[in-house]
Coordinates of C-alpha atoms in Angstrom, one line a residue:
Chain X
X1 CA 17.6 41.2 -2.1
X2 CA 14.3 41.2 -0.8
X3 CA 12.6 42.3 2.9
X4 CA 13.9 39.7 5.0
X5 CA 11.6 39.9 7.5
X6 CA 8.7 38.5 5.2
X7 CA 7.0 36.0 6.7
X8 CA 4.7 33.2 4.6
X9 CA 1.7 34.5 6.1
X10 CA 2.1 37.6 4.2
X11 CA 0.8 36.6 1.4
X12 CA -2.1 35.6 2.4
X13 CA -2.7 38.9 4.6
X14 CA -2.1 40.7 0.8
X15 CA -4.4 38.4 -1.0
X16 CA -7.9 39.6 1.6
X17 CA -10.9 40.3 0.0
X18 CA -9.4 38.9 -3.3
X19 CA -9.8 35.4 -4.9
X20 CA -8.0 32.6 -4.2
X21 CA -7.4 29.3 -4.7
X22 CA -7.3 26.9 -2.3
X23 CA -5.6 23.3 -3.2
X24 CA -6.4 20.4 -0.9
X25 CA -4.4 17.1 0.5
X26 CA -5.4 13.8 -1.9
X27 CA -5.8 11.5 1.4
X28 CA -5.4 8.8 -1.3
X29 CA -8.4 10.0 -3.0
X30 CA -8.9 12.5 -5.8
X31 CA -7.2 16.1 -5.6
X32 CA -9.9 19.0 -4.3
X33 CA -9.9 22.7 -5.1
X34 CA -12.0 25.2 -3.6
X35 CA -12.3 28.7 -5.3
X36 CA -13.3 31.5 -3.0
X37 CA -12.9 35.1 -1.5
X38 CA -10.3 35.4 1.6
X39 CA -12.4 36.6 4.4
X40 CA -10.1 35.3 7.5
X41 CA -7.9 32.8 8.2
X42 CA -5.7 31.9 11.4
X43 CA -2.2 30.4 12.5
X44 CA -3.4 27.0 11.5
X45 CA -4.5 27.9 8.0
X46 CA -8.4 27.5 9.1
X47 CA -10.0 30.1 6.2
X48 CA -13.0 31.6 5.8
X49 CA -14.3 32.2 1.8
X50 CA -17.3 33.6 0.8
X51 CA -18.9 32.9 -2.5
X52 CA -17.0 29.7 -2.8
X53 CA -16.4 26.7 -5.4
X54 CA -15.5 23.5 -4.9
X55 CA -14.1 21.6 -7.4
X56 CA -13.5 18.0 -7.2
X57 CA -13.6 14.5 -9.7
X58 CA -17.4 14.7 -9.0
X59 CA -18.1 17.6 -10.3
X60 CA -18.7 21.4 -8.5
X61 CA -20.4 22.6 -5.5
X62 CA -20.9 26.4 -4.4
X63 CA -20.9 27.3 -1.3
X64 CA -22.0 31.0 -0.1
X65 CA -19.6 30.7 3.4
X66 CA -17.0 28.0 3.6
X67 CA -14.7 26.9 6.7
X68 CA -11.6 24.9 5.4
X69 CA -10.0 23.2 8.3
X70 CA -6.6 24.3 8.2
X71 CA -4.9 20.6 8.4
X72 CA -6.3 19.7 5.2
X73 CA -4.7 22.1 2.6
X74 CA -1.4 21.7 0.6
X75 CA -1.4 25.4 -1.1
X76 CA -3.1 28.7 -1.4
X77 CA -2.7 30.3 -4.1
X78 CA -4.4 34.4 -4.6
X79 CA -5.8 33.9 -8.0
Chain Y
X1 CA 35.4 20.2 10.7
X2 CA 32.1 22.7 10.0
X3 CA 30.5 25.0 12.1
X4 CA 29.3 22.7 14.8
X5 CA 26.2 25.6 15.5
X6 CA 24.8 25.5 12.4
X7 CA 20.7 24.6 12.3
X8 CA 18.8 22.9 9.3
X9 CA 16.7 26.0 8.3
X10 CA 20.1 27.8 7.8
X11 CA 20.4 26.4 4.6
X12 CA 16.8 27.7 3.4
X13 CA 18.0 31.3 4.6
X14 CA 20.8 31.3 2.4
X15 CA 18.9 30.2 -0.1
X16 CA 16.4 33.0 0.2
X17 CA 15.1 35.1 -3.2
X18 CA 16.7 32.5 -5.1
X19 CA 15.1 29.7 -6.6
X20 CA 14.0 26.5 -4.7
X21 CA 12.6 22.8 -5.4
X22 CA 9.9 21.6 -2.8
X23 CA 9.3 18.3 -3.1
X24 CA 5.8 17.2 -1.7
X25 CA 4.7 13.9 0.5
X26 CA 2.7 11.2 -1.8
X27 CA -0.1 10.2 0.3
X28 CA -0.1 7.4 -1.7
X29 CA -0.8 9.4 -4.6
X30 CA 1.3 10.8 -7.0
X31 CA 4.5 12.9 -5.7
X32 CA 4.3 16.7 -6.8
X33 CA 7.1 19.0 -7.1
X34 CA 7.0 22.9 -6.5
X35 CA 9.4 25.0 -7.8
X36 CA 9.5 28.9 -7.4
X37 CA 11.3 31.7 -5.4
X38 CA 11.2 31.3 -2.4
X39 CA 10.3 34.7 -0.2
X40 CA 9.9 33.5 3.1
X41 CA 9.5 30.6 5.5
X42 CA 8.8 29.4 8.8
X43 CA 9.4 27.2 11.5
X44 CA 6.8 24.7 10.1
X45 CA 8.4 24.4 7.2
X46 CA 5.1 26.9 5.6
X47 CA 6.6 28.0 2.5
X48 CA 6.1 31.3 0.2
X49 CA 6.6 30.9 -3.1
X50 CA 6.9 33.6 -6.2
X51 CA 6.9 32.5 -9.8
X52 CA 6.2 29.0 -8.8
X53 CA 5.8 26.2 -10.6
X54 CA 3.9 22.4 -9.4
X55 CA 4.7 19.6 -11.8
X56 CA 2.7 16.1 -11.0
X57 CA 1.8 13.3 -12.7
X58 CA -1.1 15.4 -14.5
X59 CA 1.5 17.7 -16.0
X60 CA 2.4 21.8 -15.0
X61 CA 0.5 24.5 -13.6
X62 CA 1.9 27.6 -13.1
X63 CA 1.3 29.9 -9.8
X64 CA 2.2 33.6 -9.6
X65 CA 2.3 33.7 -5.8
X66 CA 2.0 30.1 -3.8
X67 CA 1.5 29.4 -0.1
X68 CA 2.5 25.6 0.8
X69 CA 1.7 24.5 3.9
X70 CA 4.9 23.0 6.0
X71 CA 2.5 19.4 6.6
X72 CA 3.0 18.3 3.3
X73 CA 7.0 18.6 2.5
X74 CA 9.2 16.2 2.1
X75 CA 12.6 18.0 1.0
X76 CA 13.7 21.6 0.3
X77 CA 16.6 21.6 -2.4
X78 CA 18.1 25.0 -3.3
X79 CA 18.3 25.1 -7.5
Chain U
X1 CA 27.5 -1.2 31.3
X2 CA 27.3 2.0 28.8
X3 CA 26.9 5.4 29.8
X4 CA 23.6 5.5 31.3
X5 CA 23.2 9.4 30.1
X6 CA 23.5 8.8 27.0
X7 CA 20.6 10.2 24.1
X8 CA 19.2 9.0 20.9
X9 CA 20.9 12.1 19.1
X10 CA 24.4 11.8 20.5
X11 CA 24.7 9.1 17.3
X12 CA 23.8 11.8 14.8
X13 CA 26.2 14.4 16.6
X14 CA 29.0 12.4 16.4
X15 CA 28.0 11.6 12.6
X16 CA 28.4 15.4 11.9
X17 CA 30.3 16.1 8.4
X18 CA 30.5 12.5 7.4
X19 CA 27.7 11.1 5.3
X20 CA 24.9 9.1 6.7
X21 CA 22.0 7.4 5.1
X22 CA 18.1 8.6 6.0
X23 CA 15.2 6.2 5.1
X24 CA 12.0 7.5 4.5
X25 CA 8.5 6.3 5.3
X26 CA 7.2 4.4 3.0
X27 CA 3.4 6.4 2.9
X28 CA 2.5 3.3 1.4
X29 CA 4.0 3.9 -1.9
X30 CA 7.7 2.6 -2.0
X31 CA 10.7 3.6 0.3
X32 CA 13.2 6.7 -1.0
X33 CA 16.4 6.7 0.9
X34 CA 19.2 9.8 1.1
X35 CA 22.7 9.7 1.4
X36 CA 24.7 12.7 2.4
X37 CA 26.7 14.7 4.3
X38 CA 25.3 15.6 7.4
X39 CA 25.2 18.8 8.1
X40 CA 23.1 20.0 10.2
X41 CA 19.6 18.6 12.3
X42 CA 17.3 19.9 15.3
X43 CA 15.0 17.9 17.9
X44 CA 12.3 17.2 15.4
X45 CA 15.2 15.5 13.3
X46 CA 14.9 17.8 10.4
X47 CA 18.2 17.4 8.8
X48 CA 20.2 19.6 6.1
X49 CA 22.5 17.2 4.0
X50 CA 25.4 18.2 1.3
X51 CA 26.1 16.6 -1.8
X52 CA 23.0 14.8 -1.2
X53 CA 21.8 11.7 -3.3
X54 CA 18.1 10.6 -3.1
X55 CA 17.4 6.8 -4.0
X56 CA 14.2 5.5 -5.0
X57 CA 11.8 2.9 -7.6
X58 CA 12.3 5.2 -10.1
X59 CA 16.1 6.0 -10.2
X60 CA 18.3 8.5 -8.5
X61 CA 18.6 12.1 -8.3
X62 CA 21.2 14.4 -6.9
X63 CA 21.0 17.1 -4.7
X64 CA 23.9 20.0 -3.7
X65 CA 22.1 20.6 -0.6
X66 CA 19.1 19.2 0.8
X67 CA 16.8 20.0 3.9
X68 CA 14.8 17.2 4.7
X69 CA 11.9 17.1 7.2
X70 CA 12.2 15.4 10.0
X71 CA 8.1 13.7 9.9
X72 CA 9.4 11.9 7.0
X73 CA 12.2 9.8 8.5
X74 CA 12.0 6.4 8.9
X75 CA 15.7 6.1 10.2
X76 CA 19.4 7.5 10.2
X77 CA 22.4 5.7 10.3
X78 CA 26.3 6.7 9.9
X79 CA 27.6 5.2 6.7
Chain D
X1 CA 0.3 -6.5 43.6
X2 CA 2.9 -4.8 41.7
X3 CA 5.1 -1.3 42.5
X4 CA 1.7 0.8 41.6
X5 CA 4.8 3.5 40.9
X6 CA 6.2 1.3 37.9
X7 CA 5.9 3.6 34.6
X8 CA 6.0 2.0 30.5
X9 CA 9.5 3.6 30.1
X10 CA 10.4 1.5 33.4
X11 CA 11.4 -1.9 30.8
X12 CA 13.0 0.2 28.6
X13 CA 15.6 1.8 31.1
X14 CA 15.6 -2.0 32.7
X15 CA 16.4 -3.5 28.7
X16 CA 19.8 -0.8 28.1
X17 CA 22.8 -2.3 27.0
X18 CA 20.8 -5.8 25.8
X19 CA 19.1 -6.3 22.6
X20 CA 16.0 -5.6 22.0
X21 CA 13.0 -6.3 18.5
X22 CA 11.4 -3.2 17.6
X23 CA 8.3 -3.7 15.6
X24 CA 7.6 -0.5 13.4
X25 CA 4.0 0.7 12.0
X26 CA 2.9 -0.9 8.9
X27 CA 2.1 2.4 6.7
X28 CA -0.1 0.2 4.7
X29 CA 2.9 -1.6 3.2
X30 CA 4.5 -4.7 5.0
X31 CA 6.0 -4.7 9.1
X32 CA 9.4 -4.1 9.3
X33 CA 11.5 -5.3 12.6
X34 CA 14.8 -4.2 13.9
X35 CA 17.0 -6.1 16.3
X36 CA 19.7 -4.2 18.0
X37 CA 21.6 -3.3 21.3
X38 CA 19.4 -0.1 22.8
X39 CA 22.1 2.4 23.6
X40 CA 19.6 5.0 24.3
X41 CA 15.7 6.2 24.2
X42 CA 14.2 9.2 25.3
X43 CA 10.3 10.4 25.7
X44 CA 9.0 10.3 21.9
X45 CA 10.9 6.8 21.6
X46 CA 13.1 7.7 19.4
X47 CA 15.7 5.1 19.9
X48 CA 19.8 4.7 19.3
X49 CA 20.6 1.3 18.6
X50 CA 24.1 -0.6 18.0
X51 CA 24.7 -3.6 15.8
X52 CA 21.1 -3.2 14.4
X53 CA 18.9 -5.4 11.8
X54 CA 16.3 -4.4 10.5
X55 CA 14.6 -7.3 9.1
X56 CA 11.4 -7.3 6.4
X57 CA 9.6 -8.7 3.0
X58 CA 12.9 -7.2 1.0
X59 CA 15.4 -9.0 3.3
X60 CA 18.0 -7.8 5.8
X61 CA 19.8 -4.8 6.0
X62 CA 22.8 -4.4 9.0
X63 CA 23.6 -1.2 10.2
X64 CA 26.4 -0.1 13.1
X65 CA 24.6 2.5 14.2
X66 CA 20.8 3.1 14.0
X67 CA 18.7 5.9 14.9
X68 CA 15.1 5.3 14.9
X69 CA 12.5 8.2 15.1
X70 CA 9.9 7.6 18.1
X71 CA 6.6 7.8 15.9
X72 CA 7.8 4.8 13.7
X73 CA 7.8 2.5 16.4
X74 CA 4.7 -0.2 16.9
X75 CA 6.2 -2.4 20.4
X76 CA 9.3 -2.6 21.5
X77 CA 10.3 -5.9 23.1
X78 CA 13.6 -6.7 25.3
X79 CA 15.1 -10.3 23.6
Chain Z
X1 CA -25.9 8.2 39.2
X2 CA -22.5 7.2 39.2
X3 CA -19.8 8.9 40.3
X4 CA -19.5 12.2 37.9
X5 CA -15.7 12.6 39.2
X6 CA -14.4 9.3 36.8
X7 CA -11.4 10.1 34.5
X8 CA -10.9 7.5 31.2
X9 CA -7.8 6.0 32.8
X10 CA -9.2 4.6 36.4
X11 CA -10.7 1.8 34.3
X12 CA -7.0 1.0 33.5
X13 CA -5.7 2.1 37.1
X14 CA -8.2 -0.8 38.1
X15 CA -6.5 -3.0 35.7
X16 CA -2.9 -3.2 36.4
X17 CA -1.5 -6.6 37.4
X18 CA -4.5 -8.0 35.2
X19 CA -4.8 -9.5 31.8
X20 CA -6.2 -6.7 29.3
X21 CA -6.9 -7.0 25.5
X22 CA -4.9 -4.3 23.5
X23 CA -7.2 -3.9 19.9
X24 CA -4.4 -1.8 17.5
X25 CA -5.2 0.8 14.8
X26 CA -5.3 -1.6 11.6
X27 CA -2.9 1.6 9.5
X28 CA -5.1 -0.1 6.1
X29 CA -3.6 -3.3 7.2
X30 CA -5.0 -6.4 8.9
X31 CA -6.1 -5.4 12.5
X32 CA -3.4 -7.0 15.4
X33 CA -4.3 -8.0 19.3
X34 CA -2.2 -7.5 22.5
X35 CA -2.8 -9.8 25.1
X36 CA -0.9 -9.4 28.7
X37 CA -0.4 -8.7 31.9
X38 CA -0.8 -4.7 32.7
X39 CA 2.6 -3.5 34.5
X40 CA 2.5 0.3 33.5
X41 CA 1.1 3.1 31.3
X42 CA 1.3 7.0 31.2
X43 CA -1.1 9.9 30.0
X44 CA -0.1 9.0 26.1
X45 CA -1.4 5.5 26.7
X46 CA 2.1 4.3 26.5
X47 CA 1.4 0.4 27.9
X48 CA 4.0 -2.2 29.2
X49 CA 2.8 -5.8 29.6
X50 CA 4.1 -9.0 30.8
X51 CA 4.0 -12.1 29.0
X52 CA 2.7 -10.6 26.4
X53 CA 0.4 -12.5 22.7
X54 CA 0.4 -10.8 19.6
X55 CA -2.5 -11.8 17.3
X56 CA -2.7 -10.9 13.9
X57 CA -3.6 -12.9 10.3
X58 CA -0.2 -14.0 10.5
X59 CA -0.5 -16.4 13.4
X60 CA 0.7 -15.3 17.4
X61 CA 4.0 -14.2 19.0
X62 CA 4.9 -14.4 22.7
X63 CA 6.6 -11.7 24.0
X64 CA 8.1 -11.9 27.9
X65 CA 7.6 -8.1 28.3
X66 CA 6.4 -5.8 25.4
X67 CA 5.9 -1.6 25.4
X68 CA 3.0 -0.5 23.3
X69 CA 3.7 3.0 21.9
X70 CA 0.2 4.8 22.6
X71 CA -0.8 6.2 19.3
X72 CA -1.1 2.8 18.2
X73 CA -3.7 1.6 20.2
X74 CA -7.9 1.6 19.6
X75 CA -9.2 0.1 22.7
X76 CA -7.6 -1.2 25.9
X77 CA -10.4 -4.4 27.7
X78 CA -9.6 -5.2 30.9
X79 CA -9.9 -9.5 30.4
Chain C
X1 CA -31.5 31.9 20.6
X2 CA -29.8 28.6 22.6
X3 CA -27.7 29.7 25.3
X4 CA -24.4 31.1 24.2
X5 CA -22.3 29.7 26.1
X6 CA -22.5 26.0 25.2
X7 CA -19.8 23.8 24.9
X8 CA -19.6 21.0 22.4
X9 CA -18.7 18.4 25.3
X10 CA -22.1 19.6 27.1
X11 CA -23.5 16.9 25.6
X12 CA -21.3 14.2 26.2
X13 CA -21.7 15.6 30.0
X14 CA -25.4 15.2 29.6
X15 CA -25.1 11.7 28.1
X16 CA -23.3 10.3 31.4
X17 CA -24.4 7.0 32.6
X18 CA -26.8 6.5 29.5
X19 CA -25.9 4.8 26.9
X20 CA -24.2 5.8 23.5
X21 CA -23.1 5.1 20.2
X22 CA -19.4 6.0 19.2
X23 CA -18.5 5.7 15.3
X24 CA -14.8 4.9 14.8
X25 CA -12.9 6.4 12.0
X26 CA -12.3 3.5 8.9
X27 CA -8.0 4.2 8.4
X28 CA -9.3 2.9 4.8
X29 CA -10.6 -0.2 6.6
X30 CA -14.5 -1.1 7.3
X31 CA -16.2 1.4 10.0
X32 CA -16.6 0.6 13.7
X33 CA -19.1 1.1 15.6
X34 CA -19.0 0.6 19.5
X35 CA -21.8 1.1 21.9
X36 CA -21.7 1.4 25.6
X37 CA -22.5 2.8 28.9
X38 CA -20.5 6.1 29.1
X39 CA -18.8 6.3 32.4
X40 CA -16.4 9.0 31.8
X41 CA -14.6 11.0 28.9
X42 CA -12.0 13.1 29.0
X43 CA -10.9 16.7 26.8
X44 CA -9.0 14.1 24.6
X45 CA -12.3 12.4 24.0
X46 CA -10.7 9.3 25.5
X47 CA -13.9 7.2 26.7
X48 CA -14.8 4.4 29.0
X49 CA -17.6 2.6 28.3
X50 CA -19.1 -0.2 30.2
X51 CA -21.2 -3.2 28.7
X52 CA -20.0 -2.4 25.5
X53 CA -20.5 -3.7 21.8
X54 CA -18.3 -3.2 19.1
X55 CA -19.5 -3.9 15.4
X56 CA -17.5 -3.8 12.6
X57 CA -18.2 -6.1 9.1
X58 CA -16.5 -9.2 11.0
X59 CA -19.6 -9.0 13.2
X60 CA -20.0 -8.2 17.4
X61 CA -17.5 -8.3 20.2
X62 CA -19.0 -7.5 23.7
X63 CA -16.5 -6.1 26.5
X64 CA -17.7 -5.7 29.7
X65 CA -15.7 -2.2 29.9
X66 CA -13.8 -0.7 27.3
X67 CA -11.7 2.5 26.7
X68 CA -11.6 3.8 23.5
X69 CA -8.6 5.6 22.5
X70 CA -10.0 9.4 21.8
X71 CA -8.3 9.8 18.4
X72 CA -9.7 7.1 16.8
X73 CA -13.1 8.9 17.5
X74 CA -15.7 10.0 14.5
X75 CA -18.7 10.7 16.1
X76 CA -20.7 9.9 19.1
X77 CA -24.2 10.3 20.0
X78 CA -26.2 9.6 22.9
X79 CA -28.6 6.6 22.4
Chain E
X1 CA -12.0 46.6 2.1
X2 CA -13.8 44.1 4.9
X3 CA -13.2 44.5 8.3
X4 CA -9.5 43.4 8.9
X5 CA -9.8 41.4 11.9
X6 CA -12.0 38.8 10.8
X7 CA -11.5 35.3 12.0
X8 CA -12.4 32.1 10.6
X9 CA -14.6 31.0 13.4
X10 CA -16.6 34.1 13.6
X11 CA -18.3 32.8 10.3
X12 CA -19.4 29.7 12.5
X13 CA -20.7 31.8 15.4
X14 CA -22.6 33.7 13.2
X15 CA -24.2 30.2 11.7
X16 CA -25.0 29.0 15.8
X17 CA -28.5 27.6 15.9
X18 CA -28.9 27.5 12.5
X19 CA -28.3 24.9 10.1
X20 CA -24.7 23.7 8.9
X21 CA -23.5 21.4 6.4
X22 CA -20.3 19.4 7.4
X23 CA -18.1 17.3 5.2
X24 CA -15.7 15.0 6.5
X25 CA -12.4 14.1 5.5
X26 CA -12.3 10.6 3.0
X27 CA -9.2 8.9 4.8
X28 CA -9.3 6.5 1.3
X29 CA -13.0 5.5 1.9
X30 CA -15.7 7.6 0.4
X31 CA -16.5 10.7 1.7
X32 CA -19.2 11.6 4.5
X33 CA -21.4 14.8 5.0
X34 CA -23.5 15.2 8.0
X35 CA -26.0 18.5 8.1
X36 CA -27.7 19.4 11.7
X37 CA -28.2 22.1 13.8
X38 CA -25.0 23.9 15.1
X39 CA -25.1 24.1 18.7
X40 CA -22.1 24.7 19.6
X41 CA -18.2 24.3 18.4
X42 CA -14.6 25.0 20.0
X43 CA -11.3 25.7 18.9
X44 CA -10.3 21.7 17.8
X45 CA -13.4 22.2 16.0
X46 CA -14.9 20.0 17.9
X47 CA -18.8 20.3 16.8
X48 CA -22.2 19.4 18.8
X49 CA -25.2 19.2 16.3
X50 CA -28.7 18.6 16.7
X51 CA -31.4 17.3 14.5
X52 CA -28.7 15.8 12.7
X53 CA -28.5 13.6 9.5
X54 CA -25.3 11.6 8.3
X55 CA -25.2 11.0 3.9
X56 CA -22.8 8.8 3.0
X57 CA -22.1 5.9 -0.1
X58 CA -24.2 3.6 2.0
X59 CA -27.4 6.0 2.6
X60 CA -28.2 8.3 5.6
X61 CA -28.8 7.8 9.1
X62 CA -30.3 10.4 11.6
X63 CA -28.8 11.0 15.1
X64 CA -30.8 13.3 17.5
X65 CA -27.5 14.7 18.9
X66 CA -24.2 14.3 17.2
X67 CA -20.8 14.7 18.7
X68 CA -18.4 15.2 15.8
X69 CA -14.6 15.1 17.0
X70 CA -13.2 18.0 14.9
X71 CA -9.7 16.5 13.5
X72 CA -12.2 14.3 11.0
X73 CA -13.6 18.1 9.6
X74 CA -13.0 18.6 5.9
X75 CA -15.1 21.9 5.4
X76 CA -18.1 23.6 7.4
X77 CA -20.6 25.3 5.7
X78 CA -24.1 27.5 6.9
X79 CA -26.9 26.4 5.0

């Protein structure tokens, strides 16, 4: 069995300074990813990447700091 | 009769370190499924996911480790 | 008259261990409704239901247990 | 002038034991309506109603008992 | 300068026992109008009217009294 | 360096008694657009507005006063 | 390692009185970007920009001060 007292947020807290991947809501329109190194992120899932990637239908944008409103994300994933 | 104290999220904690399906809201896009083990939740439903698994419309992808944020579920369903 | 001090969830406790029948919001793509055998729920109407049976466009699927959150309901009604 | 005291739950608490049309939200697909004797409501408006219809473009459904969850809920009107 | 102590709601307060103009969120659909008397509404914007018009694409319904759940609404006129 | 210690409803404060423009969110339908005198906001960014216009793609509505619902709010910006 | 107690909205304090990029959430219609001077933000995300220029499908439009309401934010980024 394992540590019971794990909490979601762990995982996040383990995957700091690494990459990960961020995958957002649709909102009806096309799926977004952004691609970026954990600096921060909060209770409500606000995050801070540096060096980031967005990646969307329309192509890629970078990003050198990136603040993802918590509300709008469906996973994390530490890449 | 059952236990009358019994609470929803009991259900998750027996099903802890095994595996889970997570089935996603549509937004009017496609539904997504997640499947993986799950490690810990929360009381927003914020699931953490190991060996996990998101099948959609657009086929597989595979996830070693997967936050999901609690917003976007629509059941939990022990495997 | 009834009794005035009555609450919206006396129905579902006195529905306890017999099955009722949750509809979901539609989200704008079509309606999914879940049979089962309620459980358990809590204020925000998350509700776990056994031997659980989830009805939509494209077919049915069956569920031992199934913890569904309460955002997505629609309604609940004894069967 | 009116009793400047009166407050919006005032006609619901007046409408108990009657029947009253509920008009739910839309969601982007069509407006459903339920007809049924309010038992009870509390503060979110979720609502317990008795001999209930719910009425909409697929036809009519009757159900005993009804519990409907607050944020559905577009007007509700005493008949 | 006018007075710097108004709140939102003492337009309202100034309303009550007059006819206002509800305009409601259109949800993707067709946009729908509330026309009545104001009796009573709360922080949430919770809203009971007397003799009460719905207008929407589908033509106009009379309603004797009518309570307008809050999060539905766009703009309350004073008529 | 601006001072520190601004807040972003400063300017809203600034804005009172002149007039402003407020955007509306689309909910997937046409944008709205409604200018008016700012009498008074509130942390919800409810706001009444006097001698106000509202135009959406159906064309212009005046409303001598008018109070916008806060979360229906995009942007505003003082004329 | 980085300094542990980051927080995401340290990366917009760092960015105050210089200029930010914010993109907006689609809600079904096409997406919206508005870039301007950050003046100041708070914990909703609420955002006061200055010098501030709105891109979207149907061109760009300059505000001199811009009140965004921060529920609409997709991401924030310093440029």
């Amino acid at each position: 069995m394992g540590d019971q007292n794990r909490r979601p947020f762990d995982v996040l807290n383990e995957a700091k300074d690494g990459r990960v991947l961020v995958t957002l809501k649709g909102y009806g329109d096309e799926e977004k990813q952004v691609s970026g190194e954990l600096q921060a992120f909060d209770k409500h899932l606000n995050i801070w990447l540096e060096d980031a990637r967005v990646t969307g239908e329309d192509g890629q944008t970078d990003y050198g700091q990136l603040f993802v409103r918590g509300d709008n994300v469906l996973f994390v994933s530490p890449e």
